[in-house]
Tab-separated table of N, CA and C in Angstrom:
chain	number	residue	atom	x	y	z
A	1	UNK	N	4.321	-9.151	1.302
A	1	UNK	CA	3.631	-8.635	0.148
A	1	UNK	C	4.667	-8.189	-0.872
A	2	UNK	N	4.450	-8.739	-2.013
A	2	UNK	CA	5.380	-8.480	-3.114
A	2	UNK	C	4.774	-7.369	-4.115
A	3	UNK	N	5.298	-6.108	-3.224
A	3	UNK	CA	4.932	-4.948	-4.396
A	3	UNK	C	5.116	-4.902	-6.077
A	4	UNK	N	6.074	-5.546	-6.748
A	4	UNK	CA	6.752	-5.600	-8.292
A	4	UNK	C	5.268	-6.593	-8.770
A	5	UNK	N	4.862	-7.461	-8.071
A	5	UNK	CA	4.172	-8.163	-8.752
A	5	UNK	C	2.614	-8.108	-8.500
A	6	UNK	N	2.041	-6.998	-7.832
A	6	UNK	CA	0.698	-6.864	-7.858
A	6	UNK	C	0.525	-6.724	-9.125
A	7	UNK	N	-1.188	-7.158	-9.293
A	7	UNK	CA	-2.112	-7.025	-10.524
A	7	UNK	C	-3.087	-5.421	-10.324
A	8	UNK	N	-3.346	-4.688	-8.889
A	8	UNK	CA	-3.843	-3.446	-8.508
A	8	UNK	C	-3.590	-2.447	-9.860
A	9	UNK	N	-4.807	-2.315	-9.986
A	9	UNK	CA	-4.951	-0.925	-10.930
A	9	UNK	C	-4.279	0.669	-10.265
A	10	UNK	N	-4.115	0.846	-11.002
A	10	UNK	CA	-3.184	2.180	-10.198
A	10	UNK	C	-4.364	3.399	-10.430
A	11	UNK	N	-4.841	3.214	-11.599
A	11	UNK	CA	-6.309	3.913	-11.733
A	11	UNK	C	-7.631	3.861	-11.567
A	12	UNK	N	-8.320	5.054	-11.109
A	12	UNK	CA	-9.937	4.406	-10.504
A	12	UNK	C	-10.330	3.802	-11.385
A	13	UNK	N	-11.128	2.625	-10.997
A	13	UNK	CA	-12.250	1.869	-11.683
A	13	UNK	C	-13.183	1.672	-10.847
A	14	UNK	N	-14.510	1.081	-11.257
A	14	UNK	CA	-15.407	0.838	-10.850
A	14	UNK	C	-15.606	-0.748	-11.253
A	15	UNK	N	-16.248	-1.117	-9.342
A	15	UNK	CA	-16.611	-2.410	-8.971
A	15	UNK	C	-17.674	-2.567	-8.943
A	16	UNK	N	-18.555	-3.695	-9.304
A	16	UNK	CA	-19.745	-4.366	-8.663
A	16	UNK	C	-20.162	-4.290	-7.744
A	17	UNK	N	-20.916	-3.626	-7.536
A	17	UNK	CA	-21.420	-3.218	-5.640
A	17	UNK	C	-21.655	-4.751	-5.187
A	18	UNK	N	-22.701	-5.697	-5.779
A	18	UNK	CA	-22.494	-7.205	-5.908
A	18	UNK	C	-21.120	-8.131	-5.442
A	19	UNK	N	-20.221	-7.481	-6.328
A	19	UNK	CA	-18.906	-8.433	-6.271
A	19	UNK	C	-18.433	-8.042	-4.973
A	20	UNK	N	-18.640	-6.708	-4.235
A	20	UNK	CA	-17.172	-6.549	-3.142
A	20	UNK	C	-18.175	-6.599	-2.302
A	21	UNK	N	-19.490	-7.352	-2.154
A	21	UNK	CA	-20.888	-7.613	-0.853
A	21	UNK	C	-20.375	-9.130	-0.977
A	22	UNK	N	-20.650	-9.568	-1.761
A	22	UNK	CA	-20.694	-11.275	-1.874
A	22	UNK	C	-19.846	-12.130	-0.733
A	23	UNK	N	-19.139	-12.078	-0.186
A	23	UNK	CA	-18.248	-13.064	0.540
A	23	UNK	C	-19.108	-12.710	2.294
A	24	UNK	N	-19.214	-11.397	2.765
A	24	UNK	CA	-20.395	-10.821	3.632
A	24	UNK	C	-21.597	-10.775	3.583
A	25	UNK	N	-22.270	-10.430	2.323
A	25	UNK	CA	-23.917	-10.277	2.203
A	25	UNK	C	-24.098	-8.803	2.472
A	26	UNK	N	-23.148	-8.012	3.261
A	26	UNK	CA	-23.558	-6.419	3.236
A	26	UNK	C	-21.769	-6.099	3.196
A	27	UNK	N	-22.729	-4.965	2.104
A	27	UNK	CA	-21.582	-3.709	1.528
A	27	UNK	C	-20.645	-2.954	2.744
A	28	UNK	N	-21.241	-2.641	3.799
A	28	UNK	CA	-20.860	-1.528	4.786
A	28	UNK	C	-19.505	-2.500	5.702
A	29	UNK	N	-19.959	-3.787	6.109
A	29	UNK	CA	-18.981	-4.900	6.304
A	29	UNK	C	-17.932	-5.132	5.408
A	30	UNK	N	-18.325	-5.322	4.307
A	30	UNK	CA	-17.186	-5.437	3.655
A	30	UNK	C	-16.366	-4.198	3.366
A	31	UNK	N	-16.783	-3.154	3.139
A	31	UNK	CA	-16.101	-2.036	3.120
A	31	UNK	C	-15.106	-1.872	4.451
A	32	UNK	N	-15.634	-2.371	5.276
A	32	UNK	CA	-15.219	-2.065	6.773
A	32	UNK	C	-13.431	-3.190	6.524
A	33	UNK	N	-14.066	-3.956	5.788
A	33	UNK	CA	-13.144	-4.807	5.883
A	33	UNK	C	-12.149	-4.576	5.280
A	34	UNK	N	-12.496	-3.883	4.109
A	34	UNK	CA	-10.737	-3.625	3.103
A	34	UNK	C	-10.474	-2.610	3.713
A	35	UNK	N	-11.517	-1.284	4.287
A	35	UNK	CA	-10.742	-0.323	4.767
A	35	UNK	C	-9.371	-0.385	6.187
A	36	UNK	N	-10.306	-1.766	6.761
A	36	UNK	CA	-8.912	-2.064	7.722
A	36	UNK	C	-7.855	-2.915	7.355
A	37	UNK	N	-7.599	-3.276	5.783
A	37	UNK	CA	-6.435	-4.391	5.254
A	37	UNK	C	-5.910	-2.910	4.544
A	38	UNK	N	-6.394	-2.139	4.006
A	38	UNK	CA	-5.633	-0.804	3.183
A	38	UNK	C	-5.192	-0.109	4.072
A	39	UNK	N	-5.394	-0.320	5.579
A	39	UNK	CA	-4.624	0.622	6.534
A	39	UNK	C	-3.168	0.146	6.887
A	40	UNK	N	-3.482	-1.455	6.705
A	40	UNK	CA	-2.290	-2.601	7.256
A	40	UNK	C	-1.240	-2.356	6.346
A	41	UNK	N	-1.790	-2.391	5.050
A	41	UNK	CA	-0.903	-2.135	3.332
A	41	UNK	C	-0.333	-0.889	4.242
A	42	UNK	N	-1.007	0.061	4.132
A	42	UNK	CA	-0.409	1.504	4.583
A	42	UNK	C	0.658	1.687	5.226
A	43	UNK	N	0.409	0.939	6.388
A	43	UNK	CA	1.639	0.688	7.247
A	43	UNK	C	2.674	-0.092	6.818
A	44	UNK	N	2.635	-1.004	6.174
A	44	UNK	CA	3.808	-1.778	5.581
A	44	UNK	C	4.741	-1.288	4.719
A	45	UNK	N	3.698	-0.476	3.499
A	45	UNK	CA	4.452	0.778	2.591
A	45	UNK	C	5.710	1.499	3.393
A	46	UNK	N	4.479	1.909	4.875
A	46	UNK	CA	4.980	3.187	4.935
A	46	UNK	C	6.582	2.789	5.928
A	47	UNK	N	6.396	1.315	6.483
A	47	UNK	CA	7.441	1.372	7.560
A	47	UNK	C	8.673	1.165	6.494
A	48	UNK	N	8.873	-0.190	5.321
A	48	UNK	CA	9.456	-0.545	4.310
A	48	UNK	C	10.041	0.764	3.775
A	49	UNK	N	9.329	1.890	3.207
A	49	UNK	CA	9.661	3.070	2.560
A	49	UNK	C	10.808	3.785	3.763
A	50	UNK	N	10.896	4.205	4.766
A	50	UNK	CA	11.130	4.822	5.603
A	50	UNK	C	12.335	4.229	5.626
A	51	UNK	N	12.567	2.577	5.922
A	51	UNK	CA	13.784	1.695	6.418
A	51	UNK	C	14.634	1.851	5.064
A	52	UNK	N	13.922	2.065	3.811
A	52	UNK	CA	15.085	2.189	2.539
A	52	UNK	C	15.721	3.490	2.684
A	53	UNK	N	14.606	4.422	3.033
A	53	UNK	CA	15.197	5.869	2.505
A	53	UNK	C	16.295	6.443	3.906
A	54	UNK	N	16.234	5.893	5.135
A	54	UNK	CA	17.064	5.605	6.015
A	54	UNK	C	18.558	5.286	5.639
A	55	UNK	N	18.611	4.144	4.557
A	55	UNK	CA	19.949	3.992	3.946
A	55	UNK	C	20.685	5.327	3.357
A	56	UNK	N	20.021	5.879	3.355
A	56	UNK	CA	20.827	7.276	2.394
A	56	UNK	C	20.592	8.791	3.493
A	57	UNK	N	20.182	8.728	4.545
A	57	UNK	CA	20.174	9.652	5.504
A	57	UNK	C	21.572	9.910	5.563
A	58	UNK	N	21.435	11.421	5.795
A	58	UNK	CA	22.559	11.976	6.177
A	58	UNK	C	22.392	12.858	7.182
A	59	UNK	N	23.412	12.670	8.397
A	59	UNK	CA	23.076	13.550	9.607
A	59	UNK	C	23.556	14.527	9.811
A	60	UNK	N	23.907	15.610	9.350
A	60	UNK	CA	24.594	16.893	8.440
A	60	UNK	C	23.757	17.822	9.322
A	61	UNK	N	23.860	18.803	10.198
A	61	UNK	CA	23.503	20.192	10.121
A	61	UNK	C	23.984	21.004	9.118
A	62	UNK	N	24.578	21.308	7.851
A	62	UNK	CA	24.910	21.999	7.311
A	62	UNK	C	23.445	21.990	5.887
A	63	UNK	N	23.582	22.756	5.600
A	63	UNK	CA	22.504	23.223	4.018
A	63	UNK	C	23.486	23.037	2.958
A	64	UNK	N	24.475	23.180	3.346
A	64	UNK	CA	25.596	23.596	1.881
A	64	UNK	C	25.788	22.307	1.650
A	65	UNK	N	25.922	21.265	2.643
A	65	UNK	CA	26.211	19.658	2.241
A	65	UNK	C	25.069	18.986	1.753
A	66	UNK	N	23.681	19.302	1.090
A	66	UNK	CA	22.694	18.845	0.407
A	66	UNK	C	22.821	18.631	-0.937
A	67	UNK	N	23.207	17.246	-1.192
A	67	UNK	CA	23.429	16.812	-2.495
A	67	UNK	C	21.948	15.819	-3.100
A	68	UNK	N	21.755	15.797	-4.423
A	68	UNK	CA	21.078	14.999	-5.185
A	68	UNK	C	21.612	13.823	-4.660
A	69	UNK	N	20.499	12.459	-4.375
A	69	UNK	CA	20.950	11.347	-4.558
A	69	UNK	C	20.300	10.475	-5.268
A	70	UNK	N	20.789	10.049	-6.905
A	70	UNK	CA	20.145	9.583	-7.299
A	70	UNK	C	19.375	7.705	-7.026
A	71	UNK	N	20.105	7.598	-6.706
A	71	UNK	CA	19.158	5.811	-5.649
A	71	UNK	C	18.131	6.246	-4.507
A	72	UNK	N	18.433	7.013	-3.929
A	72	UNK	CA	16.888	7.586	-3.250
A	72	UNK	C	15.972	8.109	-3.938
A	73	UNK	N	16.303	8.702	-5.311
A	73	UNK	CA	15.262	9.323	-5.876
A	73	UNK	C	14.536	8.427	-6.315
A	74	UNK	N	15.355	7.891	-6.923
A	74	UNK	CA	14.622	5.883	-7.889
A	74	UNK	C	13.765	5.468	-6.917
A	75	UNK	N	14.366	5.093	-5.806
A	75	UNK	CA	13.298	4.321	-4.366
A	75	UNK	C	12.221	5.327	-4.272
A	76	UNK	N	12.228	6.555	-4.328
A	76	UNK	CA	10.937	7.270	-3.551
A	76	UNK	C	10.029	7.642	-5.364
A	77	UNK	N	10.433	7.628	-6.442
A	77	UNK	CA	9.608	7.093	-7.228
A	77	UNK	C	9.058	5.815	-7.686
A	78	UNK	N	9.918	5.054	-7.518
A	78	UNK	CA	9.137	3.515	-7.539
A	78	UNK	C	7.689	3.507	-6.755
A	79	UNK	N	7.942	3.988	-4.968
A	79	UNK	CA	6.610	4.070	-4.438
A	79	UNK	C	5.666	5.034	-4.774
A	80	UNK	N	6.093	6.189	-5.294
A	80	UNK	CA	4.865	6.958	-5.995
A	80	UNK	C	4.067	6.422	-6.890
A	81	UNK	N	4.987	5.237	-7.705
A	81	UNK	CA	4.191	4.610	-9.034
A	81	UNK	C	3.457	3.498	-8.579
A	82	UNK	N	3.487	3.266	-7.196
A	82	UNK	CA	2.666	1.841	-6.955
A	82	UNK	C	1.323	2.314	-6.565
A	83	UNK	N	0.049	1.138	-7.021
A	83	UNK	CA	-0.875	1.404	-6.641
A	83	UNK	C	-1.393	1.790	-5.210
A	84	UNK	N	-2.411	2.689	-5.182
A	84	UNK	CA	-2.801	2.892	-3.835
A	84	UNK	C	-3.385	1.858	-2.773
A	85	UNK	N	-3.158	2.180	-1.253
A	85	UNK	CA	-3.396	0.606	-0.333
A	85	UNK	C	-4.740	0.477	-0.578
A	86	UNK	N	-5.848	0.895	-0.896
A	86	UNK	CA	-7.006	1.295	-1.093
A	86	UNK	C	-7.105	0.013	-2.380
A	87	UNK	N	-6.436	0.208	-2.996
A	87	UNK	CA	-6.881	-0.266	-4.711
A	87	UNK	C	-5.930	-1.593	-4.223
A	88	UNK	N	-4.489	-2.221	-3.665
A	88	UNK	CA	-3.983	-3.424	-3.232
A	88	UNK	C	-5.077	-3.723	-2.319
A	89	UNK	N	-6.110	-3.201	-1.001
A	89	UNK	CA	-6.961	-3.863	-0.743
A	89	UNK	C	-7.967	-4.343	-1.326
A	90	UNK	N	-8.674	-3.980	-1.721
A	90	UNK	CA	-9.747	-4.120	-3.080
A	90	UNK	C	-9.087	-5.582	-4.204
A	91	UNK	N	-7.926	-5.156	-4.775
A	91	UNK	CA	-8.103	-6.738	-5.217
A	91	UNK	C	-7.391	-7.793	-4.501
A	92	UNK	N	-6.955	-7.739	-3.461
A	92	UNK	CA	-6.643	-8.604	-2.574
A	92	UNK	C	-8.537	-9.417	-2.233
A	93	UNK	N	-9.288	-8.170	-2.158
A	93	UNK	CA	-10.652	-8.503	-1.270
A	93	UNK	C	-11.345	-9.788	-2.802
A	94	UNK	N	-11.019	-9.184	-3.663
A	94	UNK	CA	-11.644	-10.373	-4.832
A	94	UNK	C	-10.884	-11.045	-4.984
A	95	UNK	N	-9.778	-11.203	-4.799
A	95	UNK	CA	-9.040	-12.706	-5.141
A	95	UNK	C	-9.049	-13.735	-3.786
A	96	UNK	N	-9.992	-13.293	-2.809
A	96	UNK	CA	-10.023	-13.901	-1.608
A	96	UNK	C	-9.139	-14.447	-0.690
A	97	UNK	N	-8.205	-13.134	-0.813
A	97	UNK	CA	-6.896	-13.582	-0.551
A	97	UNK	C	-6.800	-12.387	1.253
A	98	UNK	N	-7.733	-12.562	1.769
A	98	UNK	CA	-8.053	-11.392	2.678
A	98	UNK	C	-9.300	-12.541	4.181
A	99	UNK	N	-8.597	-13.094	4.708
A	99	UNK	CA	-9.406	-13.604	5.842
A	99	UNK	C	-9.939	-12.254	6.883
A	100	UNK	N	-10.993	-12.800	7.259
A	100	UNK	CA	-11.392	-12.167	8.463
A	100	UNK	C	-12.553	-13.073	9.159
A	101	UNK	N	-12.922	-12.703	9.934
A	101	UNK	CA	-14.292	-13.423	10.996
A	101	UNK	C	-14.768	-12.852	11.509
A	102	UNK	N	-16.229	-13.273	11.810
A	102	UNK	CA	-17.491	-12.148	12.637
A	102	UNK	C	-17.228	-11.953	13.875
A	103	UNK	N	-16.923	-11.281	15.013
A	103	UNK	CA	-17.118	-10.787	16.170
A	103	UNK	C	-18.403	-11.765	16.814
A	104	UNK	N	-18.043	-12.546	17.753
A	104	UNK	CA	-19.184	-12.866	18.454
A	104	UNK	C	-19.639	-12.048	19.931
């Protein structure tokens, strides 16, 4: 998943109760469905975020050796500014870019 180039609104909007039923026929299914692709996003954020900010760990018991670093700061605002997994699931779910299948 190429975070720089999502189209995800970073701000609430409102969907077509219509548009995010259509590919299922019921709302509660499909909901079911982005809520478990915005958990997957979640995890990907969250493992990706962790493995960058890892680069700049420092294993210091001391307080007095706590310096500003500005390239970690950049990395951990870049992900504040990205849309939420919630809102990357959601238009992932309309661009039909999101498989799943019924449970038999």
């Amino acid at each position: 998943m190429d975070l720089k180039k999502t189209t995800a609104p970073v701000n609430t909007i409102t969907y077509n109760k219509a548009t995010i039923e259509a590919p299922t026929g019921n709302i509660y299914e499909a909901i079911t469905i982005i809520a478990k692709r915005a958990s997957q996003i979640n995890s990907e954020i969250k493992k990706e975020l962790i493995e960058k900010l890892d680069e700049f760990a420092t294993y210091n018991d001391s307080l007095e050796e706590i310096f500003e670093n500005k390239e970690q700061i950049e990395v951990s605002k870049f992900y504040e500014k990205l849309p939420k997994p919630h809102a990357l699931a959601v238009q992932e779910w309309l661009e039909d870019k999101i498989y799943y299948r019924e449970a038999k």
